[in-house]
PDB file of C-alpha atoms in Angstrom:
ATOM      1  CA  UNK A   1       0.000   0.000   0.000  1.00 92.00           C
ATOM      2  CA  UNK A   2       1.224   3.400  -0.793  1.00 97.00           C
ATOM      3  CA  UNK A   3       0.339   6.743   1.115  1.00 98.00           C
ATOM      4  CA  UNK A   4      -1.510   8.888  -0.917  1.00 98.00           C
ATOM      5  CA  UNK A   5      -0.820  12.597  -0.470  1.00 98.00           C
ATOM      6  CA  UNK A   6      -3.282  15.751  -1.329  1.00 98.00           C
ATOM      7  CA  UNK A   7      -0.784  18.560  -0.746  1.00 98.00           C
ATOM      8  CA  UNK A   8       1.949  20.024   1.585  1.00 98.00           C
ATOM      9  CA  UNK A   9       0.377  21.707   4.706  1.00 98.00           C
ATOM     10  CA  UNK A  10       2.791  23.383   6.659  1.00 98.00           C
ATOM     11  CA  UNK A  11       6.433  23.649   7.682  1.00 98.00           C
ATOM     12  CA  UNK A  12       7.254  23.842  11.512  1.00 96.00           C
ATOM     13  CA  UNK A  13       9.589  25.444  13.225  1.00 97.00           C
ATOM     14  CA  UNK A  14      10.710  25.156  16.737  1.00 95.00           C
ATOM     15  CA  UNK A  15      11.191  28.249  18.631  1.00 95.00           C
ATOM     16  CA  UNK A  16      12.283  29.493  22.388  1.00 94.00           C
ATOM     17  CA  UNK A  17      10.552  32.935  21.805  1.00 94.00           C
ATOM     18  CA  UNK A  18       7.144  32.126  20.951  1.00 93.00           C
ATOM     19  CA  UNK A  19       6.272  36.108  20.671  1.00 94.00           C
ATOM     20  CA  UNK A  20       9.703  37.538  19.229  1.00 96.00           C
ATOM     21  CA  UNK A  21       9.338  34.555  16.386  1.00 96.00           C
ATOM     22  CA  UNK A  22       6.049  35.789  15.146  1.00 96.00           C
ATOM     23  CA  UNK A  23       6.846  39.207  15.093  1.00 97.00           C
ATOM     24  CA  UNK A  24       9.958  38.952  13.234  1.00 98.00           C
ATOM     25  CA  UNK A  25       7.608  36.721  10.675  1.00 97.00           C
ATOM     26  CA  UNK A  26       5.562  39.677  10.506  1.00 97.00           C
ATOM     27  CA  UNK A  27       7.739  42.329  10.164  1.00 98.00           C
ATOM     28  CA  UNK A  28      10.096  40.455   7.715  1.00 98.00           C
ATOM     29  CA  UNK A  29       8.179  38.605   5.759  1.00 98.00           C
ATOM     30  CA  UNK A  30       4.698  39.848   5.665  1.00 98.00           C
ATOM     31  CA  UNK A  31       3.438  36.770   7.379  1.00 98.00           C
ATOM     32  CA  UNK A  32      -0.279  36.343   8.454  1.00 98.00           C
ATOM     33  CA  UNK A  33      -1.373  34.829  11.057  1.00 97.00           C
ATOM     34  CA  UNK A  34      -4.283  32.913  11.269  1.00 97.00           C
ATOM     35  CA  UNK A  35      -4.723  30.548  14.088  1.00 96.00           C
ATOM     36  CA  UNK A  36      -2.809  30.459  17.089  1.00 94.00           C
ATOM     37  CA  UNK A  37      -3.211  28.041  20.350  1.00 91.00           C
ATOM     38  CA  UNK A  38      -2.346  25.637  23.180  1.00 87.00           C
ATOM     39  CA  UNK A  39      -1.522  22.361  23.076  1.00 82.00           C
ATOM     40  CA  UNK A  40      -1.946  20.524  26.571  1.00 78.00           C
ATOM     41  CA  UNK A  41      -0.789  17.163  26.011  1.00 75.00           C
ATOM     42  CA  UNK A  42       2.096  18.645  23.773  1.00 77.00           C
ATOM     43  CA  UNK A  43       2.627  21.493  26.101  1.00 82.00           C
ATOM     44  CA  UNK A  44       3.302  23.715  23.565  1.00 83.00           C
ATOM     45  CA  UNK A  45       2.458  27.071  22.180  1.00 88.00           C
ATOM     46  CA  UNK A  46       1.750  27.196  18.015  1.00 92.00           C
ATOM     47  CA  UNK A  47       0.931  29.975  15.494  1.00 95.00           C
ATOM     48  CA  UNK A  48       0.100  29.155  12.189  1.00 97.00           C
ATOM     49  CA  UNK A  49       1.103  31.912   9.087  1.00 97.00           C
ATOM     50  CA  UNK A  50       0.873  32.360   6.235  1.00 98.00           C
ATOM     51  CA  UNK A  51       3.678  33.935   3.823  1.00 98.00           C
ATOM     52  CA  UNK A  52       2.448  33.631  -0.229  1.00 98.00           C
ATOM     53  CA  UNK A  53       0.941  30.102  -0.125  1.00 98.00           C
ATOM     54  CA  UNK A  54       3.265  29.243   2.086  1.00 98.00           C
ATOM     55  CA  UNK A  55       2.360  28.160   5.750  1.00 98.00           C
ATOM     56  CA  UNK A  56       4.827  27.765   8.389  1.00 98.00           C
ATOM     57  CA  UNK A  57       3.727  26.772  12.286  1.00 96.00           C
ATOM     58  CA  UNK A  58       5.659  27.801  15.025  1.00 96.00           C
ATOM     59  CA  UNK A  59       5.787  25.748  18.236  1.00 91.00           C
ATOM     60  CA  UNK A  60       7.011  26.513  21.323  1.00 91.00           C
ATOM     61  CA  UNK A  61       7.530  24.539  24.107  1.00 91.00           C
ATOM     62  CA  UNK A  62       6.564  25.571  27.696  1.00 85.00           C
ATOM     63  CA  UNK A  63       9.181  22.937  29.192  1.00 86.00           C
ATOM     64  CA  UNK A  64      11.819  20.394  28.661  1.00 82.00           C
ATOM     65  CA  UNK A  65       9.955  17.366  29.289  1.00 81.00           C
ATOM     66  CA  UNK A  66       8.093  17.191  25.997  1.00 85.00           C
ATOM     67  CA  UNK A  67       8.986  16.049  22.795  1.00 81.00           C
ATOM     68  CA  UNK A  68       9.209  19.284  21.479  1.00 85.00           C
ATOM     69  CA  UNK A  69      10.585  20.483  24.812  1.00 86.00           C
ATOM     70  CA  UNK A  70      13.740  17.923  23.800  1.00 87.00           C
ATOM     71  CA  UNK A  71      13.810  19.008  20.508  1.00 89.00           C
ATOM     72  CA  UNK A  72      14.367  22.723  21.417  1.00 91.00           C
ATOM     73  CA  UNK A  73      16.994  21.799  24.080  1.00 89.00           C
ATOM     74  CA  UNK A  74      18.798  19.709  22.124  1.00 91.00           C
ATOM     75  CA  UNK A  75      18.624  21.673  18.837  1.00 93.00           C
ATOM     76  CA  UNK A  76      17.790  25.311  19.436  1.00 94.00           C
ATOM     77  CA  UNK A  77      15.421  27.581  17.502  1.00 96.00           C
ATOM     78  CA  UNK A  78      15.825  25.361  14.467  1.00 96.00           C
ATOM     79  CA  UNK A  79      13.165  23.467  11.522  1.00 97.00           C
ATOM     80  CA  UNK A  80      11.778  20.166  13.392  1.00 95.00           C
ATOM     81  CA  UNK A  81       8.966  18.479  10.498  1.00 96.00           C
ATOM     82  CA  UNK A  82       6.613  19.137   7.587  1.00 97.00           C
ATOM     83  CA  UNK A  83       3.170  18.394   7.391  1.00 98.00           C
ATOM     84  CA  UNK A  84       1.320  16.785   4.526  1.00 98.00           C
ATOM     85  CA  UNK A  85      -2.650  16.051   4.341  1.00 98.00           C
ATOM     86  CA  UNK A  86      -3.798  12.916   3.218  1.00 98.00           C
ATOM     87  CA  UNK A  87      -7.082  11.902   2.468  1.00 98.00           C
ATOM     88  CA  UNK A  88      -7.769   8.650   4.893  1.00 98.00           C
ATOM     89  CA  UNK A  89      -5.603   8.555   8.591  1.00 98.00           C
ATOM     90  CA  UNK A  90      -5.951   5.215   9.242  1.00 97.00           C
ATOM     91  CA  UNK A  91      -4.951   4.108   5.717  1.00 97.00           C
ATOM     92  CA  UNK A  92      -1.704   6.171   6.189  1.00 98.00           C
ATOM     93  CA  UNK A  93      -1.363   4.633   9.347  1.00 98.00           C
ATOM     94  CA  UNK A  94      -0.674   0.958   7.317  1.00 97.00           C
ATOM     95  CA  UNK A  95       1.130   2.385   4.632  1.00 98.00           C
ATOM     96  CA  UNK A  96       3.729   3.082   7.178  1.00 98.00           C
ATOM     97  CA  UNK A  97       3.162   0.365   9.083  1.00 97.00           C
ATOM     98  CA  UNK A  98       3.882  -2.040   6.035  1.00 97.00           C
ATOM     99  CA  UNK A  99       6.857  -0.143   5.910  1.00 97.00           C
ATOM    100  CA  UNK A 100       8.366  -0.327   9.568  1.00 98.00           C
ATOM    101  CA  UNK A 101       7.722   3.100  10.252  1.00 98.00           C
ATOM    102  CA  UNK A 102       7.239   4.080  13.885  1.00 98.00           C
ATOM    103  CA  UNK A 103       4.610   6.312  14.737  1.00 97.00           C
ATOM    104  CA  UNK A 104       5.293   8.171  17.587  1.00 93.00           C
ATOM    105  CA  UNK A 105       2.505  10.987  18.173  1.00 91.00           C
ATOM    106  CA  UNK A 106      -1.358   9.476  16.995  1.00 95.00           C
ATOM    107  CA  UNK A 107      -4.645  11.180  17.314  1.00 94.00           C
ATOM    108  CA  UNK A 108      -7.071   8.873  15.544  1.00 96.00           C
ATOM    109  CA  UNK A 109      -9.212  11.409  12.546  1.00 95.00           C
ATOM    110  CA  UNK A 110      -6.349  14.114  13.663  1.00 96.00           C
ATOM    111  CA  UNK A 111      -2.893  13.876  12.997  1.00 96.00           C
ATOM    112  CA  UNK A 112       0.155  11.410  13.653  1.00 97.00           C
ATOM    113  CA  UNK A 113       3.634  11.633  13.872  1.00 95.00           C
ATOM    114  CA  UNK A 114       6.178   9.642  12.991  1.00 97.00           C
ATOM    115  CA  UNK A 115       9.989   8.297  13.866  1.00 96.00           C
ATOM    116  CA  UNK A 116      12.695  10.374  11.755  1.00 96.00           C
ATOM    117  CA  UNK A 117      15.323   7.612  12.243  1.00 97.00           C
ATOM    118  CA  UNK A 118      12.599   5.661   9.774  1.00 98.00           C
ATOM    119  CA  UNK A 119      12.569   8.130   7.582  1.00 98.00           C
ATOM    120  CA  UNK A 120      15.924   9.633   6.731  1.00 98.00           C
ATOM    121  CA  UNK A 121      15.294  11.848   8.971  1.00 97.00           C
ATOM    122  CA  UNK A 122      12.553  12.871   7.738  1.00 97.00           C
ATOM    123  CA  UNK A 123      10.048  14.070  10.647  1.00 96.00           C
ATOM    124  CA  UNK A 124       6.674  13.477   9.081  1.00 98.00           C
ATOM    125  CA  UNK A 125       3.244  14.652  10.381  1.00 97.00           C
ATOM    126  CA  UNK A 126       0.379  13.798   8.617  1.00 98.00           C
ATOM    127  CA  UNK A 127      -2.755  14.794   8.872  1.00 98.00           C
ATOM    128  CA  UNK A 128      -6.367  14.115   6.906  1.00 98.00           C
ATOM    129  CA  UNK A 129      -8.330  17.844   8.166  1.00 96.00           C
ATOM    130  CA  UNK A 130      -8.050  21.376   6.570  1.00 96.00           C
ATOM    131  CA  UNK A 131      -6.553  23.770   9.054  1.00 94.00           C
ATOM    132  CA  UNK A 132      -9.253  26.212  11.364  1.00 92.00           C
ATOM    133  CA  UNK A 133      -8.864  29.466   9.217  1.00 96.00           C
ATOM    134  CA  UNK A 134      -6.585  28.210   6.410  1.00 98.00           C
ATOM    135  CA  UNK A 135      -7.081  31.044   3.791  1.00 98.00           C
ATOM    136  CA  UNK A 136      -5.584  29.562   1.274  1.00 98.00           C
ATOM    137  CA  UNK A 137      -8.636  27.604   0.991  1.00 97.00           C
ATOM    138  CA  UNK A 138     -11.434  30.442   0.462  1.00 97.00           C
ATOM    139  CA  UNK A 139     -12.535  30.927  -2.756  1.00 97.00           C
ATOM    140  CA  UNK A 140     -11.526  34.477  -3.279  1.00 97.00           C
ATOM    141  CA  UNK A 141      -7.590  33.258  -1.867  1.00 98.00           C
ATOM    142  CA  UNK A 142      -4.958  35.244  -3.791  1.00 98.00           C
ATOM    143  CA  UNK A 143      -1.137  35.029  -3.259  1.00 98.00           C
ATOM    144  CA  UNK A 144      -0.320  38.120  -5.018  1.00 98.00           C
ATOM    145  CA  UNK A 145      -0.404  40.780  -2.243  1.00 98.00           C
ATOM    146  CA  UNK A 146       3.492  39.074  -1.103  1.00 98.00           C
ATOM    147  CA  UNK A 147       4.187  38.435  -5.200  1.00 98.00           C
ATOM    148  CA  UNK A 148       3.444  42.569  -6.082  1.00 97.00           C
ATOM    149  CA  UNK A 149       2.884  44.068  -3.193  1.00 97.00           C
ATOM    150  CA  UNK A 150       5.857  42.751  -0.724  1.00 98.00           C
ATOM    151  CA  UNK A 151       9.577  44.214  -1.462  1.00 97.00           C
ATOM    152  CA  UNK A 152      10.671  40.531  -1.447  1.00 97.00           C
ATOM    153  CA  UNK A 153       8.518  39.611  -4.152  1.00 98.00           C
ATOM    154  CA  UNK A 154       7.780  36.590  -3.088  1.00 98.00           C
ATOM    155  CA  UNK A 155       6.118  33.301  -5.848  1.00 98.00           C
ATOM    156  CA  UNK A 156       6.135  30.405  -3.907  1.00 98.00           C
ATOM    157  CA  UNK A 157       8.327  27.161  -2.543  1.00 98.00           C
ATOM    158  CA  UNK A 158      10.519  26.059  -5.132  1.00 98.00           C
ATOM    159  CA  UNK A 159      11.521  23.224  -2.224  1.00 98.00           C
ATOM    160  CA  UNK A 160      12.163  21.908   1.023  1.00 98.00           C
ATOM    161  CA  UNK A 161      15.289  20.046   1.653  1.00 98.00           C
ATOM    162  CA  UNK A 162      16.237  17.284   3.951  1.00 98.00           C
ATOM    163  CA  UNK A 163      20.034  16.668   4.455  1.00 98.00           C
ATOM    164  CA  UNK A 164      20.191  12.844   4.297  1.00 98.00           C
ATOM    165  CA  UNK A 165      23.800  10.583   4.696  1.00 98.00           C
ATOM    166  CA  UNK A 166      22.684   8.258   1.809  1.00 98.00           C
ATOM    167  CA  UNK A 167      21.114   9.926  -1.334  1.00 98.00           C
ATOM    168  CA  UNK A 168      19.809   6.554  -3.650  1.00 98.00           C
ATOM    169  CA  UNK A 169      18.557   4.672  -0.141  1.00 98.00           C
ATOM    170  CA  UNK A 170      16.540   7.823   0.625  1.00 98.00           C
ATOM    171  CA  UNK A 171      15.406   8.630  -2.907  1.00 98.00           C
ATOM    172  CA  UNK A 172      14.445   5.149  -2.847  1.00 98.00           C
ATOM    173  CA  UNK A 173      12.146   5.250   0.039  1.00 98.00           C
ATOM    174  CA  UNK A 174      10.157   8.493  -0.608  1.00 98.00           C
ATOM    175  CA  UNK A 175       9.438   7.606  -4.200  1.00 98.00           C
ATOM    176  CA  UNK A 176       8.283   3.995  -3.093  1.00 98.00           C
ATOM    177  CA  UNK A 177       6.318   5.063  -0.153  1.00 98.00           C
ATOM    178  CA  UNK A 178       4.473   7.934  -1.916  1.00 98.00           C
ATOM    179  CA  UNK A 179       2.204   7.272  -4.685  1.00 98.00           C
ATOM    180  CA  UNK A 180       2.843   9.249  -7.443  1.00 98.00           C
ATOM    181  CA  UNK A 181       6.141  11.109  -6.511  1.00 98.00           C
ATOM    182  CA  UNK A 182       8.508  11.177  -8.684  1.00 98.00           C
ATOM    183  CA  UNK A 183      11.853  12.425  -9.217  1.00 98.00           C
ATOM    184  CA  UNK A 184      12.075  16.251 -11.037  1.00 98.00           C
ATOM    185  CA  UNK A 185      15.745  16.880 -11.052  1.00 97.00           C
ATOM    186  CA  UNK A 186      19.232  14.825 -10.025  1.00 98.00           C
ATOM    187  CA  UNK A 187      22.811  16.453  -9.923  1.00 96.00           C
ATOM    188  CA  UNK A 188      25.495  18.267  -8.289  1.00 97.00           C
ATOM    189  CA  UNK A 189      25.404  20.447  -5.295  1.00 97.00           C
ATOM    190  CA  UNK A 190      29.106  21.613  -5.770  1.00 97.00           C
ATOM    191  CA  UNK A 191      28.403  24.614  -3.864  1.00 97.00           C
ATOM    192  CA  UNK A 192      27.741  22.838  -0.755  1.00 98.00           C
ATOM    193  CA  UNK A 193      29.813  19.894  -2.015  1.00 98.00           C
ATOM    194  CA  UNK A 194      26.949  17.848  -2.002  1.00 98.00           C
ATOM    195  CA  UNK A 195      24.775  16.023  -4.504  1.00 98.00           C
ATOM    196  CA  UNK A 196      20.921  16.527  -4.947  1.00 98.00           C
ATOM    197  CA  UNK A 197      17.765  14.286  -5.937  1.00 98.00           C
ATOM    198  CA  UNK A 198      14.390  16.930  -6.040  1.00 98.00           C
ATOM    199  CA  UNK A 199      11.343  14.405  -5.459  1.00 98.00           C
ATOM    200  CA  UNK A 200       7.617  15.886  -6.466  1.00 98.00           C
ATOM    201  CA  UNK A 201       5.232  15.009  -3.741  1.00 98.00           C
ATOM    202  CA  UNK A 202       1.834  16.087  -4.972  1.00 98.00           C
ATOM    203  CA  UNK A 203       1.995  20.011  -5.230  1.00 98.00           C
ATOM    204  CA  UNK A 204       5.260  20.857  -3.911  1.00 98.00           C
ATOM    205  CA  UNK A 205       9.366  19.386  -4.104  1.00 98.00           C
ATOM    206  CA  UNK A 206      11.184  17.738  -1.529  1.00 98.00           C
ATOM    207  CA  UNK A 207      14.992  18.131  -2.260  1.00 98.00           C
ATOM    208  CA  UNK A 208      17.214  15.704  -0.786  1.00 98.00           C
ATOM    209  CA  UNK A 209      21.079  16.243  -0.366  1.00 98.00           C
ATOM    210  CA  UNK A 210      23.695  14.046   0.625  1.00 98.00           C
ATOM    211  CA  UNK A 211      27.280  15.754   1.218  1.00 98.00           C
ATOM    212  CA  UNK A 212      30.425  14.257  -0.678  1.00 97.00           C
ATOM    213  CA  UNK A 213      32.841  14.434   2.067  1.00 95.00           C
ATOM    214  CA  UNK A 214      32.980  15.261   5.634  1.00 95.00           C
ATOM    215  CA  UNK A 215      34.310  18.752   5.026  1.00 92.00           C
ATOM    216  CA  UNK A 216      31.123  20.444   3.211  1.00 95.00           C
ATOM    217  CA  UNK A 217      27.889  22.526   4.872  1.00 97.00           C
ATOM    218  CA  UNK A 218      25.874  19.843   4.286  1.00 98.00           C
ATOM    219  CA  UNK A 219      28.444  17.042   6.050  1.00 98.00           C
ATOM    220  CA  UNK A 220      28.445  19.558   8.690  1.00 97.00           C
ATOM    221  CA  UNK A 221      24.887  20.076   9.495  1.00 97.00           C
ATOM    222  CA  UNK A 222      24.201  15.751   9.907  1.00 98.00           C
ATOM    223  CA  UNK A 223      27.112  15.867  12.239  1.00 96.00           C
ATOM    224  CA  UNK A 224      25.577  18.660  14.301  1.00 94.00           C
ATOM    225  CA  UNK A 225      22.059  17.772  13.949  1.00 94.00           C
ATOM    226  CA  UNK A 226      21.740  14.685  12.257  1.00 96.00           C
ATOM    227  CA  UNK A 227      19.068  13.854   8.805  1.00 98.00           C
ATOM    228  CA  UNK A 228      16.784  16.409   8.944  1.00 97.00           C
ATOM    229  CA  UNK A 229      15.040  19.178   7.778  1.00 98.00           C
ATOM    230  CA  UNK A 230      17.939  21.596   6.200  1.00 98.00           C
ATOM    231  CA  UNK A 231      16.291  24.648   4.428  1.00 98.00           C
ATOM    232  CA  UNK A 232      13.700  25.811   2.506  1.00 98.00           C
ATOM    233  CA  UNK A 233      13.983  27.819  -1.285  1.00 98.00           C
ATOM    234  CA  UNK A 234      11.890  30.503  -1.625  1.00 98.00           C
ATOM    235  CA  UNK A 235      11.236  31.796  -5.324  1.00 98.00           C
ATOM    236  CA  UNK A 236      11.532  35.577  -5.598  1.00 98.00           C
ATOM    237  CA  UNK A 237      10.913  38.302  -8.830  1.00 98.00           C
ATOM    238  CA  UNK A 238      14.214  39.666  -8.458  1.00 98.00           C
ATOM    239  CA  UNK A 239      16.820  38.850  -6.249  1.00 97.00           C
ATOM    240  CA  UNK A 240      18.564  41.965  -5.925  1.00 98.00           C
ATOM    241  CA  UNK A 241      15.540  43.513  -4.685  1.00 98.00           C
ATOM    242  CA  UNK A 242      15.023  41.062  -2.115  1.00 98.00           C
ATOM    243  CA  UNK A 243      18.273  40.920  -1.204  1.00 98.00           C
ATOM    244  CA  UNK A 244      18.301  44.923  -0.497  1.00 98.00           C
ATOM    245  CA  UNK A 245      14.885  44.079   1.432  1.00 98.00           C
ATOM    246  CA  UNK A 246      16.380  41.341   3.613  1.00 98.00           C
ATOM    247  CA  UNK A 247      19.552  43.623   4.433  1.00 98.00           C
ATOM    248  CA  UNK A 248      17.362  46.438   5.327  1.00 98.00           C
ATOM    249  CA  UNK A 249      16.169  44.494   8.294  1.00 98.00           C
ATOM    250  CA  UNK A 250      19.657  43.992   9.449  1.00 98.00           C
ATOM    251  CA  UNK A 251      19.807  40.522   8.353  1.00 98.00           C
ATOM    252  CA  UNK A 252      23.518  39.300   7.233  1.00 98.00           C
ATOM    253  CA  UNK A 253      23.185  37.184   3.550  1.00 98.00           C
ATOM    254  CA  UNK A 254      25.591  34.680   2.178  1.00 98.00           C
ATOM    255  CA  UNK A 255      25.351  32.244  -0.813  1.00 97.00           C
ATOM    256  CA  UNK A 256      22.669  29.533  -1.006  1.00 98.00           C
ATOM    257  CA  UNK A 257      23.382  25.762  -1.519  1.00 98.00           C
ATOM    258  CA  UNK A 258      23.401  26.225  -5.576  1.00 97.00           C
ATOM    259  CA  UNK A 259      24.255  28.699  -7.817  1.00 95.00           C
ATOM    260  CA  UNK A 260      21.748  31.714  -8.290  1.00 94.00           C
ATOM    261  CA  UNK A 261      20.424  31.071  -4.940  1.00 98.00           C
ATOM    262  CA  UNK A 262      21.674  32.784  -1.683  1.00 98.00           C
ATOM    263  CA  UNK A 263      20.403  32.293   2.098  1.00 98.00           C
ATOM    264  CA  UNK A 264      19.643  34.334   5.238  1.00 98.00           C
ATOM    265  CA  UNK A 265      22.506  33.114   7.764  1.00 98.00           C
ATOM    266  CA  UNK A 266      20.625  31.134   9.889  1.00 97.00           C
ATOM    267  CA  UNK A 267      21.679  33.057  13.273  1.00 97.00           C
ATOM    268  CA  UNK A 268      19.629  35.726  11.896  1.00 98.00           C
ATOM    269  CA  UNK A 269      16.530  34.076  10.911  1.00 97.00           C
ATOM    270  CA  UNK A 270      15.857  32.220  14.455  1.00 97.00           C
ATOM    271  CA  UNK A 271      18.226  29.284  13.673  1.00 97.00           C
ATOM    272  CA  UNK A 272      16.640  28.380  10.099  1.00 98.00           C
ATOM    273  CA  UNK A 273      17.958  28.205   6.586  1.00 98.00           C
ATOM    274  CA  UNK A 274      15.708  29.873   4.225  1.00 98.00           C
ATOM    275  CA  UNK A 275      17.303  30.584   0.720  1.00 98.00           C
ATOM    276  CA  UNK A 276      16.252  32.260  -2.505  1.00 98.00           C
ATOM    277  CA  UNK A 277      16.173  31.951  -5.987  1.00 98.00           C
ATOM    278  CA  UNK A 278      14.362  33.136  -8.981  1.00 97.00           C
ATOM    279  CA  UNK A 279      13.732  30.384 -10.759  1.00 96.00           C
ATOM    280  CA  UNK A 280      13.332  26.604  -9.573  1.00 95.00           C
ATOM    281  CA  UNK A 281      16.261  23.770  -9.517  1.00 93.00           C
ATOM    282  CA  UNK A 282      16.271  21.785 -12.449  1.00 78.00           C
TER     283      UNK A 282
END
């Protein structure tokens, strides 16, 4: 059995300042927010926002002792999963059960969670519901306002990208556990001395990157943090504008993981990698 995937939900994002965060969102990006709550049993704060038709959630742990709690104290402000909507729970449920994938967080007709170390590290949540407020699903939803009327000119994910140790193994697994993925471009990363498989799930990319060596970014970033979530590439109009835009905030630039790209150091940008291009990998 295969899971079946409808579309990429959200990206989330880990943070120790649960205010600070979402006003930096704001005031950088043009984010807007559209739900925000408390999670009891996850002890956790969460925003969700929306930047283009991009969504990113923000969680923030009230303690240690959770497993976001963990993650934060063992990671720091930094990207922890992605979700993706599917359109039967229980049948995802088998699909990675067939596969030996361990689900760690499950609300039956809600969400579940699974094991990264299953997954190449990557941290899955999956979930069969439209979010509470989701604009992006009204009728009269337009993107434009951050395409024309942002200064970073903003058109969209050109991809998420996981930093895995071994490129064919993982390629291997997302295409055969998704139906329909397949594989949209394959080559060099010699920027980041890595190498790069881009994988369409449903409406959106999921890059991954392996490093060459143990000497490159990418080599570096498993060692620190293991496979995981690595960045996000946002597509802009022009780059020199949104370069100029990003700087005006104060934020320091350097290059991105392939040429034409660059990236918001990540010390900057509340320990994640966001980088931008004008047109898509291929």
């Amino acid at each position: 059995m295969d899971l079946t995937v409808n579309k990429l939900v959200h990206i989330n994002q880990v943070v120790d300042d649960f205010e600070g965060a979402a006003a930096f969102y704001t005031d950088v990006f043009g984010a807007r927010e559209y739900w925000r709550g408390y999670d009891e049993d996850q002890r956790r704060n969460a925003s969700l926002f929306v930047i283009g038709d991009l969504c990113i959630e923000l969680f923030a742990p009230v303690d240690a002792d959770s497993l976001l709690g963990a993650s934060l104290a063992r990671f720091g402000n930094s990207w922890h999963s992605f979700e993706w909507q599917v359109p039967d729970l229980e049948q995802a449920h088998a699909a990675l059960d067939e596969r030996g994938v361990r689900v760690t967080t499950y609300r039956p007709g809600e969400f579940l969670m699974v094991h990264p170390g299953d997954c190449h590290g990557m941290l899955l949540e999956l979930c069969p519901l439209e979010m509470v407020g989701d604009p992006r699903i009204e009728p009269d939803w337009s993107a434009e306002p951050w395409r024309t009327g942002h200064p970073l000119g903003v058109t969209g994910l050109h991809h998420l990208s996981v930093a895995v140790r071994d490129l064919p193994a993982a390629t291997a697994w997302l295409t055969g556990l998704v139906a329909g993925a397949e594989i949209v471009h394959s080559g060099p990363r010699d920027e980041v001395d890595a190498d790069a498989t881009g994988v369409r799930v449903a409406d959106h990319v999921v890059e991954l990157v392996s490093p060459r060596s143990a000497e490159g970014p990418v080599a570096g970033y498993i060692q620190r943090f293991g496979q995981r979530l690595r960045s996000i590439e946002i597509g802009v109009l022009d780059l020199d504008r949104a370069r100029e835009h990003l700087e005006g905030k104060g934020l320091r630039i350097t290059d991105g993981s392939r040429a034409g790209a660059f990236a918001i150091i990540e010390d900057d940008n509340w320990g994640v990698r966001w980088e931008f291009a004008q047109t898509p990998a291929g």
